[in-house]
Amino acid sequence: MMNNLKNTIKLFVVALVYALSFTTNAQQLGNDTNYFQLSPRVGYDFPSYNNNTPEMDYKGGLDLGLSLDYYWNTFGLGFDFDYIKNQPESTFQTDNLYDVGGTQITTTNLSEDGITRIFYGIGPNAQFRSNTGRFKTEINTRFGIASIKGGRTLLENANPGNEILNFHAGYKDSGVFTFKGQVRFTYMLYNNFGINAGAYYMRHFGAKELVDPMLGVSAAYYDTVAFTGPTGEPGVVLEQGGINLREEACDCDISSVGVFAGITYKFNKKEKEEVCEVCGEDHMPRCCTICGCGVTVTARDKYTSETLPFADVVLTDLNGNIVQSGTTNSYGVVVFNDVAEADYIVKGKLYDVSLEETSIQKTEFIACKKDGNSIQKVIEYGDLNFILKGNVVECNTSEGIQGVDIKLRDKIIPGQKNTLSDNSGAFIFHLKQASTYGLNGNKDGYFSNEVEVATNDYNRNQSLFIDLEMCVNPCGQAIKLDNIIFNLDKWDILAAARPDLDYVVKLMQDNPTISVEMSSHTDSRGSNPYNQTLSQKRAESTINYLMTKGISRDRLIARGAGETELLNRCADGVTCEENEHTINRRTEFKVICPQ
């Protein structure tokens, strides 16, 4: 491997010296120095694999690449990335093939998995530029590593037994030492944009083959000899005992050459204008004493380093007078322009909690005016509580509800807070660590279930914010209870119905001002009077259950609807399937809010 590497390097050193013999003039003719260029490309790769299987060939394939180069003048340093796809090809003869017994093998099974090679490399560059600077020839050398995966190939006799004829386990190797040499010709169409084309040679040293865990070999293939078939046609026959098994993986080289074309973008340096670096006015070389400096303030959380949007920030003088104020953007940053040279205090608040303040010294303005950079400051949120960022919407919609009275109840240490949602439905609460809270929303014409938030489920060192969406239901809306089912001609409450009824109990406990109408419905089978009476008894049963849970009777209404409110076409005299009748047999509850 080392001899191959030495010979390859010698070849490119000779080419490099030959090209650099022209660069003396290039250095005088060209005036491009100290610049980056980016060159994406697409090409075609022609591989040569040295491995354990002589009955195998490899087809060319796609090469996608990217070069990033930095040139001081004629010399430079570059980085290359290549993504290459190749396809293995079994060359084992299958036409007029006979097994060791002289029986013709007429059908074979062949699978060939593609190979992916990914290369990263870095190395020196040299370039020769024409008199105009538009055309240049570049020689790039790269040393790096590659990953090589895929290439499993299996050819089998499809007759009974599935005899292996030709096999290679493929590759799964990473960190393969690789050399690449490349010649690229570039023509600049504009000052910073051009097209390129070229060729490369790449060699992977000691790419290790896989050993198949089932077969215990890296490669296997049959030897064949010439054979004349029964009708005189020439063919080949498998040699008796001629299967070759390669049990040890080969650390063999892989090489390839390729051609490519692409584009080149050159990052030209901007000419420095003779203007003031602080305020941009043309009064150089006099120092900018008439303008102020920019101050950039970033608000972030002390424990998580999260940036904090919508934080209020002020600059005050040493007497506490506000000089400038602003609100941080979505990246947690606010910029104050033209701040006069003085001593300042930087203060901030996030949702009425003060941030840890910092100061700006008058001496910091000297560096600002000299370098033209703004003064950078950070203020931190040091409160250990969480911030609950809530949003209240109408249930089953995304529409935010304004003016909902949100009640926050601490379930560990008794206490309650209230706030109103804004015009988009948003609201804020500060939550202590290691506590559990219940949230409930109230608004005329709406009711809600209690939502529980346990701050034990969150880590203050990982997140400051807890996001929550809660919903409120409009009053008077019928809500179906899916599990309240009665036996035929019965109205006793079954065990399966209790969770749904307990849900109604909890809802009424959380909303002590509401009343509930429980309505029972039947299908159309049976007489109207019978269905009316049965549904009323069932509604009364649900009411009685709620009363056993402590709900006052004057907050409950029992309504038997019978078959008067069918949800589909299944009225008297209409033939329907059982599942259609089931839709009409239901129990619903409707919340009645106080006027």
mmCIF file with all atom_site columns, C-alpha atoms in Angstrom, residues 145-318:
data_model
loop_
_atom_site.group_PDB
_atom_site.id
_atom_site.type_symbol
_atom_site.label_atom_id
_atom_site.label_alt_id
_atom_site.label_comp_id
_atom_site.label_asym_id
_atom_site.label_entity_id
_atom_site.label_seq_id
_atom_site.pdbx_PDB_ins_code
_atom_site.Cartn_x
_atom_site.Cartn_y
_atom_site.Cartn_z
_atom_site.occupancy
_atom_site.B_iso_or_equiv
_atom_site.pdbx_formal_charge
_atom_site.auth_seq_id
_atom_site.auth_comp_id
_atom_site.auth_asym_id
_atom_site.auth_atom_id
_atom_site.pdbx_PDB_model_num
ATOM 1   C CA . ILE A 1 145 ? -10.731 9.691   4.612   1.00 0.00 ? 145 ILE A CA 1
ATOM 2   C CA . ALA A 1 146 ? -13.592 7.906   2.924   1.00 0.00 ? 146 ALA A CA 1
ATOM 3   C CA . SER A 1 147 ? -16.450 5.607   3.826   1.00 0.00 ? 147 SER A CA 1
ATOM 4   C CA . ILE A 1 148 ? -17.271 2.741   1.431   1.00 0.00 ? 148 ILE A CA 1
ATOM 5   C CA . LYS A 1 149 ? -20.523 0.821   1.824   1.00 0.00 ? 149 LYS A CA 1
ATOM 6   C CA . GLY A 1 150 ? -22.540 -1.662  -0.230  1.00 0.00 ? 150 GLY A CA 1
ATOM 7   C CA . GLY A 1 151 ? -21.673 -3.869  -3.197  1.00 0.00 ? 151 GLY A CA 1
ATOM 8   C CA . ARG A 1 152 ? -23.036 -7.212  -1.981  1.00 0.00 ? 152 ARG A CA 1
ATOM 9   C CA . THR A 1 153 ? -23.425 -9.435  -5.070  1.00 0.00 ? 153 THR A CA 1
ATOM 10  C CA . LEU A 1 154 ? -24.911 -12.949 -5.201  1.00 0.00 ? 154 LEU A CA 1
ATOM 11  C CA . LEU A 1 155 ? -25.390 -15.207 -8.247  1.00 0.00 ? 155 LEU A CA 1
ATOM 12  C CA . GLU A 1 156 ? -27.203 -18.497 -7.503  1.00 0.00 ? 156 GLU A CA 1
ATOM 13  C CA . ASN A 1 157 ? -28.366 -21.530 -9.443  1.00 0.00 ? 157 ASN A CA 1
ATOM 14  C CA . ALA A 1 158 ? -32.158 -21.175 -9.351  1.00 0.00 ? 158 ALA A CA 1
ATOM 15  C CA . ASN A 1 159 ? -32.602 -24.958 -9.607  1.00 0.00 ? 159 ASN A CA 1
ATOM 16  C CA . PRO A 1 160 ? -33.261 -26.843 -6.342  1.00 0.00 ? 160 PRO A CA 1
ATOM 17  C CA . GLY A 1 161 ? -30.482 -26.242 -3.839  1.00 0.00 ? 161 GLY A CA 1
ATOM 18  C CA . ASN A 1 162 ? -29.715 -22.605 -4.721  1.00 0.00 ? 162 ASN A CA 1
ATOM 19  C CA . GLU A 1 163 ? -26.073 -23.387 -5.366  1.00 0.00 ? 163 GLU A CA 1
ATOM 20  C CA . ILE A 1 164 ? -23.808 -20.320 -5.096  1.00 0.00 ? 164 ILE A CA 1
ATOM 21  C CA . LEU A 1 165 ? -22.031 -19.583 -8.389  1.00 0.00 ? 165 LEU A CA 1
ATOM 22  C CA . ASN A 1 166 ? -20.488 -16.177 -7.683  1.00 0.00 ? 166 ASN A CA 1
ATOM 23  C CA . PHE A 1 167 ? -20.545 -14.134 -4.459  1.00 0.00 ? 167 PHE A CA 1
ATOM 24  C CA . HIS A 1 168 ? -18.943 -11.062 -2.921  1.00 0.00 ? 168 HIS A CA 1
ATOM 25  C CA . ALA A 1 169 ? -19.943 -9.753  0.522   1.00 0.00 ? 169 ALA A CA 1
ATOM 26  C CA . GLY A 1 170 ? -19.259 -6.103  -0.386  1.00 0.00 ? 170 GLY A CA 1
ATOM 27  C CA . TYR A 1 171 ? -17.943 -3.333  1.857   1.00 0.00 ? 171 TYR A CA 1
ATOM 28  C CA . LYS A 1 172 ? -18.763 -1.486  5.051   1.00 0.00 ? 172 LYS A CA 1
ATOM 29  C CA . ASP A 1 173 ? -15.615 0.409   5.920   1.00 0.00 ? 173 ASP A CA 1
ATOM 30  C CA . SER A 1 174 ? -15.113 3.929   7.232   1.00 0.00 ? 174 SER A CA 1
ATOM 31  C CA . GLY A 1 175 ? -12.031 6.007   7.893   1.00 0.00 ? 175 GLY A CA 1
ATOM 32  C CA . VAL A 1 176 ? -10.292 4.640   4.755   1.00 0.00 ? 176 VAL A CA 1
ATOM 33  C CA . PHE A 1 177 ? -7.168  6.684   4.003   1.00 0.00 ? 177 PHE A CA 1
ATOM 34  C CA . THR A 1 178 ? -7.611  8.229   0.562   1.00 0.00 ? 178 THR A CA 1
ATOM 35  C CA . PHE A 1 179 ? -5.605  10.328  -1.888  1.00 0.00 ? 179 PHE A CA 1
ATOM 36  C CA . LYS A 1 180 ? -7.141  12.445  -4.633  1.00 0.00 ? 180 LYS A CA 1
ATOM 37  C CA . GLY A 1 181 ? -5.454  14.442  -7.374  1.00 0.00 ? 181 GLY A CA 1
ATOM 38  C CA . GLN A 1 182 ? -7.433  16.755  -9.601  1.00 0.00 ? 182 GLN A CA 1
ATOM 39  C CA . VAL A 1 183 ? -6.971  19.104  -12.553 1.00 0.00 ? 183 VAL A CA 1
ATOM 40  C CA . ARG A 1 184 ? -9.651  21.759  -13.004 1.00 0.00 ? 184 ARG A CA 1
ATOM 41  C CA . PHE A 1 185 ? -10.056 24.316  -15.791 1.00 0.00 ? 185 PHE A CA 1
ATOM 42  C CA . THR A 1 186 ? -12.133 27.368  -14.875 1.00 0.00 ? 186 THR A CA 1
ATOM 43  C CA . TYR A 1 187 ? -13.429 30.192  -17.046 1.00 0.00 ? 187 TYR A CA 1
ATOM 44  C CA . MET A 1 188 ? -14.838 33.221  -15.217 1.00 0.00 ? 188 MET A CA 1
ATOM 45  C CA . LEU A 1 189 ? -17.885 34.541  -17.073 1.00 0.00 ? 189 LEU A CA 1
ATOM 46  C CA . TYR A 1 190 ? -18.204 37.458  -14.682 1.00 0.00 ? 190 TYR A CA 1
ATOM 47  C CA . ASN A 1 191 ? -16.071 38.957  -11.965 1.00 0.00 ? 191 ASN A CA 1
ATOM 48  C CA . ASN A 1 192 ? -17.135 36.356  -9.395  1.00 0.00 ? 192 ASN A CA 1
ATOM 49  C CA . PHE A 1 193 ? -18.974 33.646  -11.366 1.00 0.00 ? 193 PHE A CA 1
ATOM 50  C CA . GLY A 1 194 ? -17.615 31.039  -13.785 1.00 0.00 ? 194 GLY A CA 1
ATOM 51  C CA . ILE A 1 195 ? -17.860 27.511  -15.114 1.00 0.00 ? 195 ILE A CA 1
ATOM 52  C CA . ASN A 1 196 ? -15.366 24.674  -14.686 1.00 0.00 ? 196 ASN A CA 1
ATOM 53  C CA . ALA A 1 197 ? -14.527 21.232  -16.011 1.00 0.00 ? 197 ALA A CA 1
ATOM 54  C CA . GLY A 1 198 ? -11.799 18.748  -15.204 1.00 0.00 ? 198 GLY A CA 1
ATOM 55  C CA . ALA A 1 199 ? -10.694 15.260  -14.250 1.00 0.00 ? 199 ALA A CA 1
ATOM 56  C CA . TYR A 1 200 ? -9.470  13.491  -11.141 1.00 0.00 ? 200 TYR A CA 1
ATOM 57  C CA . TYR A 1 201 ? -7.720  10.371  -9.894  1.00 0.00 ? 201 TYR A CA 1
ATOM 58  C CA . MET A 1 202 ? -8.711  8.904   -6.508  1.00 0.00 ? 202 MET A CA 1
ATOM 59  C CA . ARG A 1 203 ? -7.256  5.973   -4.597  1.00 0.00 ? 203 ARG A CA 1
ATOM 60  C CA . HIS A 1 204 ? -8.549  4.358   -1.392  1.00 0.00 ? 204 HIS A CA 1
ATOM 61  C CA . PHE A 1 205 ? -5.828  2.447   0.457   1.00 0.00 ? 205 PHE A CA 1
ATOM 62  C CA . GLY A 1 206 ? -6.670  -0.800  2.257   1.00 0.00 ? 206 GLY A CA 1
ATOM 63  C CA . ALA A 1 207 ? -10.452 -0.828  1.867   1.00 0.00 ? 207 ALA A CA 1
ATOM 64  C CA . LYS A 1 208 ? -11.551 -3.854  3.880   1.00 0.00 ? 208 LYS A CA 1
ATOM 65  C CA . GLU A 1 209 ? -14.151 -6.262  2.487   1.00 0.00 ? 209 GLU A CA 1
ATOM 66  C CA . LEU A 1 210 ? -16.985 -7.645  4.598   1.00 0.00 ? 210 LEU A CA 1
ATOM 67  C CA . VAL A 1 211 ? -17.195 -11.278 5.709   1.00 0.00 ? 211 VAL A CA 1
ATOM 68  C CA . ASP A 1 212 ? -20.750 -12.542 5.326   1.00 0.00 ? 212 ASP A CA 1
ATOM 69  C CA . PRO A 1 213 ? -21.911 -13.727 8.812   1.00 0.00 ? 213 PRO A CA 1
ATOM 70  C CA . MET A 1 214 ? -24.142 -16.472 7.352   1.00 0.00 ? 214 MET A CA 1
ATOM 71  C CA . LEU A 1 215 ? -21.720 -17.871 4.776   1.00 0.00 ? 215 LEU A CA 1
ATOM 72  C CA . GLY A 1 216 ? -18.522 -17.160 6.706   1.00 0.00 ? 216 GLY A CA 1
ATOM 73  C CA . VAL A 1 217 ? -16.700 -15.928 3.580   1.00 0.00 ? 217 VAL A CA 1
ATOM 74  C CA . SER A 1 218 ? -15.969 -12.607 1.912   1.00 0.00 ? 218 SER A CA 1
ATOM 75  C CA . ALA A 1 219 ? -16.160 -14.096 -1.576  1.00 0.00 ? 219 ALA A CA 1
ATOM 76  C CA . ALA A 1 220 ? -16.983 -17.374 -3.336  1.00 0.00 ? 220 ALA A CA 1
ATOM 77  C CA . TYR A 1 221 ? -16.954 -18.385 -7.000  1.00 0.00 ? 221 TYR A CA 1
ATOM 78  C CA . TYR A 1 222 ? -16.790 -21.529 -9.132  1.00 0.00 ? 222 TYR A CA 1
ATOM 79  C CA . ASP A 1 223 ? -14.026 -22.396 -11.514 1.00 0.00 ? 223 ASP A CA 1
ATOM 80  C CA . THR A 1 224 ? -15.317 -23.462 -14.925 1.00 0.00 ? 224 THR A CA 1
ATOM 81  C CA . VAL A 1 225 ? -13.876 -25.314 -17.916 1.00 0.00 ? 225 VAL A CA 1
ATOM 82  C CA . ALA A 1 226 ? -14.933 -25.387 -21.543 1.00 0.00 ? 226 ALA A CA 1
ATOM 83  C CA . PHE A 1 227 ? -17.723 -27.825 -22.290 1.00 0.00 ? 227 PHE A CA 1
ATOM 84  C CA . THR A 1 228 ? -19.602 -29.009 -25.372 1.00 0.00 ? 228 THR A CA 1
ATOM 85  C CA . GLY A 1 229 ? -23.337 -29.380 -24.821 1.00 0.00 ? 229 GLY A CA 1
ATOM 86  C CA . PRO A 1 230 ? -25.524 -32.301 -25.989 1.00 0.00 ? 230 PRO A CA 1
ATOM 87  C CA . THR A 1 231 ? -26.301 -30.579 -29.293 1.00 0.00 ? 231 THR A CA 1
ATOM 88  C CA . GLY A 1 232 ? -22.713 -29.515 -29.883 1.00 0.00 ? 232 GLY A CA 1
ATOM 89  C CA . GLU A 1 233 ? -22.998 -25.926 -28.692 1.00 0.00 ? 233 GLU A CA 1
ATOM 90  C CA . PRO A 1 234 ? -19.949 -24.594 -26.788 1.00 0.00 ? 234 PRO A CA 1
ATOM 91  C CA . GLY A 1 235 ? -20.394 -23.768 -23.122 1.00 0.00 ? 235 GLY A CA 1
ATOM 92  C CA . VAL A 1 236 ? -18.777 -24.069 -19.701 1.00 0.00 ? 236 VAL A CA 1
ATOM 93  C CA . VAL A 1 237 ? -19.217 -26.565 -16.883 1.00 0.00 ? 237 VAL A CA 1
ATOM 94  C CA . LEU A 1 238 ? -18.596 -26.173 -13.156 1.00 0.00 ? 238 LEU A CA 1
ATOM 95  C CA . GLU A 1 239 ? -15.429 -27.977 -12.125 1.00 0.00 ? 239 GLU A CA 1
ATOM 96  C CA . GLN A 1 240 ? -15.828 -30.882 -9.716  1.00 0.00 ? 240 GLN A CA 1
ATOM 97  C CA . GLY A 1 241 ? -15.049 -29.440 -6.280  1.00 0.00 ? 241 GLY A CA 1
ATOM 98  C CA . GLY A 1 242 ? -14.129 -26.202 -7.982  1.00 0.00 ? 242 GLY A CA 1
ATOM 99  C CA . ILE A 1 243 ? -15.811 -23.767 -5.569  1.00 0.00 ? 243 ILE A CA 1
ATOM 100 C CA . ASN A 1 244 ? -13.344 -21.169 -4.300  1.00 0.00 ? 244 ASN A CA 1
ATOM 101 C CA . LEU A 1 245 ? -14.008 -19.816 -0.816  1.00 0.00 ? 245 LEU A CA 1
ATOM 102 C CA . ARG A 1 246 ? -12.276 -16.679 0.429   1.00 0.00 ? 246 ARG A CA 1
ATOM 103 C CA . GLU A 1 247 ? -12.741 -16.727 4.178   1.00 0.00 ? 247 GLU A CA 1
ATOM 104 C CA . GLU A 1 248 ? -10.488 -13.788 5.066   1.00 0.00 ? 248 GLU A CA 1
ATOM 105 C CA . ALA A 1 249 ? -11.354 -10.258 4.012   1.00 0.00 ? 249 ALA A CA 1
ATOM 106 C CA . CYS A 1 250 ? -8.967  -8.515  1.668   1.00 0.00 ? 250 CYS A CA 1
ATOM 107 C CA . ASP A 1 251 ? -7.514  -5.116  2.611   1.00 0.00 ? 251 ASP A CA 1
ATOM 108 C CA . CYS A 1 252 ? -7.237  -4.089  -1.018  1.00 0.00 ? 252 CYS A CA 1
ATOM 109 C CA . ASP A 1 253 ? -7.040  -0.758  -2.787  1.00 0.00 ? 253 ASP A CA 1
ATOM 110 C CA . ILE A 1 254 ? -9.836  0.823   -4.794  1.00 0.00 ? 254 ILE A CA 1
ATOM 111 C CA . SER A 1 255 ? -9.038  3.408   -7.420  1.00 0.00 ? 255 SER A CA 1
ATOM 112 C CA . SER A 1 256 ? -11.050 5.432   -9.877  1.00 0.00 ? 256 SER A CA 1
ATOM 113 C CA . VAL A 1 257 ? -10.802 8.231   -12.391 1.00 0.00 ? 257 VAL A CA 1
ATOM 114 C CA . GLY A 1 258 ? -13.545 10.652  -13.219 1.00 0.00 ? 258 GLY A CA 1
ATOM 115 C CA . VAL A 1 259 ? -14.525 13.660  -15.264 1.00 0.00 ? 259 VAL A CA 1
ATOM 116 C CA . PHE A 1 260 ? -16.753 16.485  -14.096 1.00 0.00 ? 260 PHE A CA 1
ATOM 117 C CA . ALA A 1 261 ? -18.215 19.891  -14.859 1.00 0.00 ? 261 ALA A CA 1
ATOM 118 C CA . GLY A 1 262 ? -19.571 22.533  -12.537 1.00 0.00 ? 262 GLY A CA 1
ATOM 119 C CA . ILE A 1 263 ? -19.733 26.170  -11.573 1.00 0.00 ? 263 ILE A CA 1
ATOM 120 C CA . THR A 1 264 ? -17.401 28.374  -9.551  1.00 0.00 ? 264 THR A CA 1
ATOM 121 C CA . TYR A 1 265 ? -18.335 31.260  -7.304  1.00 0.00 ? 265 TYR A CA 1
ATOM 122 C CA . LYS A 1 266 ? -15.572 33.552  -6.138  1.00 0.00 ? 266 LYS A CA 1
ATOM 123 C CA . PHE A 1 267 ? -15.987 35.566  -2.961  1.00 0.00 ? 267 PHE A CA 1
ATOM 124 C CA . ASN A 1 268 ? -14.334 38.849  -3.897  1.00 0.00 ? 268 ASN A CA 1
ATOM 125 C CA . LYS A 1 269 ? -13.102 41.235  -1.260  1.00 0.00 ? 269 LYS A CA 1
ATOM 126 C CA . LYS A 1 270 ? -14.969 44.506  -0.951  1.00 0.00 ? 270 LYS A CA 1
ATOM 127 C CA . GLU A 1 271 ? -12.935 47.633  -1.369  1.00 0.00 ? 271 GLU A CA 1
ATOM 128 C CA . LYS A 1 272 ? -12.720 49.522  1.885   1.00 0.00 ? 272 LYS A CA 1
ATOM 129 C CA . GLU A 1 273 ? -14.290 52.941  1.615   1.00 0.00 ? 273 GLU A CA 1
ATOM 130 C CA . GLU A 1 274 ? -12.662 55.899  3.257   1.00 0.00 ? 274 GLU A CA 1
ATOM 131 C CA . VAL A 1 275 ? -15.586 56.718  5.523   1.00 0.00 ? 275 VAL A CA 1
ATOM 132 C CA . CYS A 1 276 ? -16.141 56.770  9.237   1.00 0.00 ? 276 CYS A CA 1
ATOM 133 C CA . GLU A 1 277 ? -16.492 53.216  10.567  1.00 0.00 ? 277 GLU A CA 1
ATOM 134 C CA . VAL A 1 278 ? -18.877 54.380  13.297  1.00 0.00 ? 278 VAL A CA 1
ATOM 135 C CA . CYS A 1 279 ? -21.433 56.586  11.549  1.00 0.00 ? 279 CYS A CA 1
ATOM 136 C CA . GLY A 1 280 ? -20.626 56.050  7.850   1.00 0.00 ? 280 GLY A CA 1
ATOM 137 C CA . GLU A 1 281 ? -19.944 59.741  7.094   1.00 0.00 ? 281 GLU A CA 1
ATOM 138 C CA . ASP A 1 282 ? -17.047 60.862  4.858   1.00 0.00 ? 282 ASP A CA 1
ATOM 139 C CA . HIS A 1 283 ? -14.972 62.726  7.406   1.00 0.00 ? 283 HIS A CA 1
ATOM 140 C CA . MET A 1 284 ? -11.878 60.513  7.605   1.00 0.00 ? 284 MET A CA 1
ATOM 141 C CA . PRO A 1 285 ? -9.217  60.443  8.904   1.00 0.00 ? 285 PRO A CA 1
ATOM 142 C CA . ARG A 1 286 ? -10.683 62.525  11.736  1.00 0.00 ? 286 ARG A CA 1
ATOM 143 C CA . CYS A 1 287 ? -11.932 60.236  14.513  1.00 0.00 ? 287 CYS A CA 1
ATOM 144 C CA . CYS A 1 288 ? -15.678 60.008  14.763  1.00 0.00 ? 288 CYS A CA 1
ATOM 145 C CA . THR A 1 289 ? -16.363 62.060  17.877  1.00 0.00 ? 289 THR A CA 1
ATOM 146 C CA . ILE A 1 290 ? -19.625 63.536  16.657  1.00 0.00 ? 290 ILE A CA 1
ATOM 147 C CA . CYS A 1 291 ? -21.470 60.198  16.407  1.00 0.00 ? 291 CYS A CA 1
ATOM 148 C CA . GLY A 1 292 ? -22.431 57.608  18.989  1.00 0.00 ? 292 GLY A CA 1
ATOM 149 C CA . CYS A 1 293 ? -21.876 53.862  18.990  1.00 0.00 ? 293 CYS A CA 1
ATOM 150 C CA . GLY A 1 294 ? -24.324 51.021  18.510  1.00 0.00 ? 294 GLY A CA 1
ATOM 151 C CA . VAL A 1 295 ? -25.198 48.872  21.527  1.00 0.00 ? 295 VAL A CA 1
ATOM 152 C CA . THR A 1 296 ? -26.510 45.346  20.929  1.00 0.00 ? 296 THR A CA 1
ATOM 153 C CA . VAL A 1 297 ? -28.229 43.728  23.918  1.00 0.00 ? 297 VAL A CA 1
ATOM 154 C CA . THR A 1 298 ? -29.118 40.031  24.046  1.00 0.00 ? 298 THR A CA 1
ATOM 155 C CA . ALA A 1 299 ? -31.593 38.774  26.642  1.00 0.00 ? 299 ALA A CA 1
ATOM 156 C CA . ARG A 1 300 ? -31.272 35.110  27.580  1.00 0.00 ? 300 ARG A CA 1
ATOM 157 C CA . ASP A 1 301 ? -32.091 32.663  30.342  1.00 0.00 ? 301 ASP A CA 1
ATOM 158 C CA . LYS A 1 302 ? -29.300 32.145  32.864  1.00 0.00 ? 302 LYS A CA 1
ATOM 159 C CA . TYR A 1 303 ? -29.833 28.379  33.207  1.00 0.00 ? 303 TYR A CA 1
ATOM 160 C CA . THR A 1 304 ? -30.750 27.222  29.696  1.00 0.00 ? 304 THR A CA 1
ATOM 161 C CA . SER A 1 305 ? -29.147 29.995  27.544  1.00 0.00 ? 305 SER A CA 1
ATOM 162 C CA . GLU A 1 306 ? -32.473 30.297  25.683  1.00 0.00 ? 306 GLU A CA 1
ATOM 163 C CA . THR A 1 307 ? -32.801 33.702  24.041  1.00 0.00 ? 307 THR A CA 1
ATOM 164 C CA . LEU A 1 308 ? -35.805 35.682  25.228  1.00 0.00 ? 308 LEU A CA 1
ATOM 165 C CA . PRO A 1 309 ? -38.087 37.418  22.719  1.00 0.00 ? 309 PRO A CA 1
ATOM 166 C CA . PHE A 1 310 ? -40.384 40.253  23.859  1.00 0.00 ? 310 PHE A CA 1
ATOM 167 C CA . ALA A 1 311 ? -38.167 41.287  26.776  1.00 0.00 ? 311 ALA A CA 1
ATOM 168 C CA . ASP A 1 312 ? -38.349 45.032  27.603  1.00 0.00 ? 312 ASP A CA 1
ATOM 169 C CA . VAL A 1 313 ? -34.847 46.573  27.723  1.00 0.00 ? 313 VAL A CA 1
ATOM 170 C CA . VAL A 1 314 ? -33.780 50.091  28.777  1.00 0.00 ? 314 VAL A CA 1
ATOM 171 C CA . LEU A 1 315 ? -30.519 52.026  28.872  1.00 0.00 ? 315 LEU A CA 1
ATOM 172 C CA . THR A 1 316 ? -30.317 54.383  31.849  1.00 0.00 ? 316 THR A CA 1
ATOM 173 C CA . ASP A 1 317 ? -27.687 56.835  32.956  1.00 0.00 ? 317 ASP A CA 1
ATOM 174 C CA . LEU A 1 318 ? -26.145 56.567  36.407  1.00 0.00 ? 318 LEU A CA 1
#
